Structures are given as structure tokens and as C-alpha cells.
Amino acid sequence: TFSLVAILVNIDVHARTDDLVAARGLTACPDNASFLQFENNRITRRNKEKVMSESKFLGADSSSDIDVRSSGDPTHPTSITVVTQYARFTSNIQMSVTGQAERWSTLETLPAFEVAMLIKNGGQLHVQLMQKIRKQGENWRTKLPGGYLHGPIEEYAQKKILADTGLQFDFQRCKELPPVIGHAEIITPIRLFYTFQWEVVGKPRQGVRLLQLPLQSAIEMSACGEIENDSSFAVLMRLWYLHTTDQL
């Protein structure tokens, strides 16, 4: 996601509409086909060149790993879509409910998942968290085990968490919570699970360490901003509700 955002900063799809119109001597009115044609041709032509020339920032080994698509009339496209193995970015021109031509952009990443591993200890509910450093110079970030899905969740989730944390669990015995999708324009479909059936069978990989806390303490960390991951916070709050209503 972050690699894609880095290249999108360099993609010219967010210039102010009134500046573009003034430069072309056009008026952004609902029936101005010239404006729509100019905008969409500009997006398609200039951004395809930028994306293809800087594909390394999208995590692609070659231009064959990137798919740049246009939809609508090939000569007057209504949108451009950049697709990689990590995410899909779409920018298009549409008419708003107020009758104005507006630019809309969405970023959809790979689907992801998180699993809360629970244990009852002395009448108290504890949760297994992981702390992770993604790159040099970063501070430890606390979240639930999980990540992006690069395969069927039934197989990949167990392999991913075992490789990251040394924790093993049976996916078939997990219970699923309602998913989250992130923001309306930045979409990360995240499936959420919890389980009591897990065990430690190995050690965390480099850059990962484990932290087991009472569920209430984990929620307090979230409230103080020490768990920045919104999906982890959503799981913890739902588990707290189920716990306090005797549904776990």
C-alpha cells in the first residue's frame, strides 16, 4: 500500500479543477464534453507514462507486473485504473449530485485478516498481541497477528501467523467477527477472527515480538493511541462486548 501511495503522489490526478479549466479556457459545466474529454485524456496519457516508467515503486519487477486500463470510449476514456499485485488505483471523472464534473479516486488494497488469540487466565481474559518493526528507524507498532492475503485464507492465514510469530492455530476452529473495510475511498477488506485454540510452537521472526495482556489493558492501549491499527481496535472492542455479555 505504501509503495503504491508513493507513486500516486507523483501521478497528476489531483490538480485543482479550476486551474486546469482556466489553463484550457474551458468552463466546468455539466454539459461541457470538452472538459471531460480533456481531463480523461490527460489522466490516461500522462499517468500511464509515469506509472510504466516508475514501476519499481509499485513493487513490480517489470512493466508486465502492472496493468494500466482505461474504460469507456478508447479515444475518450472515462477512467484510468492501475492494477498491481498489491493494489488497484482508479481515478475517473463523474457528475456529482450538484451537477458538477468532479474527479473521484479510490485505492483498494489486497484483502487482509487479523486473528485474536485468547486465553482465560485466573478468571481474566487475555489476548495475544504482536509488536512489529517494518523498516529501520521505525518504532515498535502493536497490533493483532495477521496481514495481507496472498492466497486462500484457510491455508495462508495459518502459514503467515506461524512464520511471523511462532504461534499455531486451527483456522477451522476460529470464529469470525464482522469485517471492516477501512475508508470509503481507501478500501482494505479485512476479515476478523478470534480463537481459544492456539499454541506456541516456535519463535517470532526478526522484527517481531509478542505481548500477552489482559483484554482490558489492550483496550486501554488502543484508547491511548498505542495500538494505531483500526482493525485491531475493532476486534478488541467487539471481544470486550462479547466478554462482558457472557457470549465468549
PDB file of N, CA, C and O in Angstrom, residues 24 34 39 79 90 120 171 196 199 206:
ATOM      1  N   ARG A  24      -7.085  25.811 -20.001  1.00  0.00           N
ATOM      2  CA  ARG A  24      -7.626  25.400 -21.285  1.00  0.00           C
ATOM      3  C   ARG A  24      -8.711  26.335 -21.803  1.00  0.00           C
ATOM      4  O   ARG A  24      -9.241  26.135 -22.893  1.00  0.00           O
ATOM      5  N   SER A  34     -16.049  18.897 -23.744  1.00  0.00           N
ATOM      6  CA  SER A  34     -14.634  19.179 -23.960  1.00  0.00           C
ATOM      7  C   SER A  34     -13.842  19.069 -22.669  1.00  0.00           C
ATOM      8  O   SER A  34     -12.730  18.553 -22.637  1.00  0.00           O
ATOM      9  N   GLU A  39      -9.891  16.172 -19.483  1.00  0.00           N
ATOM     10  CA  GLU A  39      -9.471  15.602 -18.208  1.00  0.00           C
ATOM     11  C   GLU A  39      -9.110  14.125 -18.333  1.00  0.00           C
ATOM     12  O   GLU A  39      -8.062  13.684 -17.874  1.00  0.00           O
ATOM     13  N   SER A  79     -12.206   6.699 -17.301  1.00  0.00           N
ATOM     14  CA  SER A  79     -11.423   6.422 -16.093  1.00  0.00           C
ATOM     15  C   SER A  79     -10.108   5.765 -16.461  1.00  0.00           C
ATOM     16  O   SER A  79      -9.931   5.267 -17.577  1.00  0.00           O
ATOM     17  N   THR A  90      -7.913   3.642  -8.959  1.00  0.00           N
ATOM     18  CA  THR A  90      -8.802   4.105 -10.016  1.00  0.00           C
ATOM     19  C   THR A  90      -9.056   5.595  -9.850  1.00  0.00           C
ATOM     20  O   THR A  90      -9.309   6.071  -8.741  1.00  0.00           O
ATOM     21  N   LYS A 120      -7.990 -17.626  28.838  1.00  0.00           N
ATOM     22  CA  LYS A 120      -8.553 -17.244  30.133  1.00  0.00           C
ATOM     23  C   LYS A 120      -7.544 -17.591  31.212  1.00  0.00           C
ATOM     24  O   LYS A 120      -7.100 -18.735  31.330  1.00  0.00           O
ATOM     25  N   PHE A 171      -7.407 -22.872  11.856  1.00  0.00           N
ATOM     26  CA  PHE A 171      -8.313 -21.878  11.284  1.00  0.00           C
ATOM     27  C   PHE A 171      -9.760 -22.364  11.304  1.00  0.00           C
ATOM     28  O   PHE A 171     -10.686 -21.563  11.491  1.00  0.00           O
ATOM     29  N   PHE A 196      -9.675 -19.577  20.831  1.00  0.00           N
ATOM     30  CA  PHE A 196      -9.039 -20.002  22.074  1.00  0.00           C
ATOM     31  C   PHE A 196      -8.090 -21.183  21.822  1.00  0.00           C
ATOM     32  O   PHE A 196      -7.368 -21.599  22.726  1.00  0.00           O
ATOM     33  N   GLU A 199      -1.375 -22.357  20.174  1.00  0.00           N
ATOM     34  CA  GLU A 199      -0.225 -22.729  20.999  1.00  0.00           C
ATOM     35  C   GLU A 199       1.046 -22.117  20.431  1.00  0.00           C
ATOM     36  O   GLU A 199       1.104 -21.749  19.253  1.00  0.00           O
ATOM     37  N   GLN A 206      12.570 -12.147  13.015  1.00  0.00           N
ATOM     38  CA  GLN A 206      13.271 -10.905  13.326  1.00  0.00           C
ATOM     39  C   GLN A 206      12.352  -9.711  13.061  1.00  0.00           C
ATOM     40  O   GLN A 206      11.669  -9.651  12.044  1.00  0.00           O
TER      41      GLN A 206
END
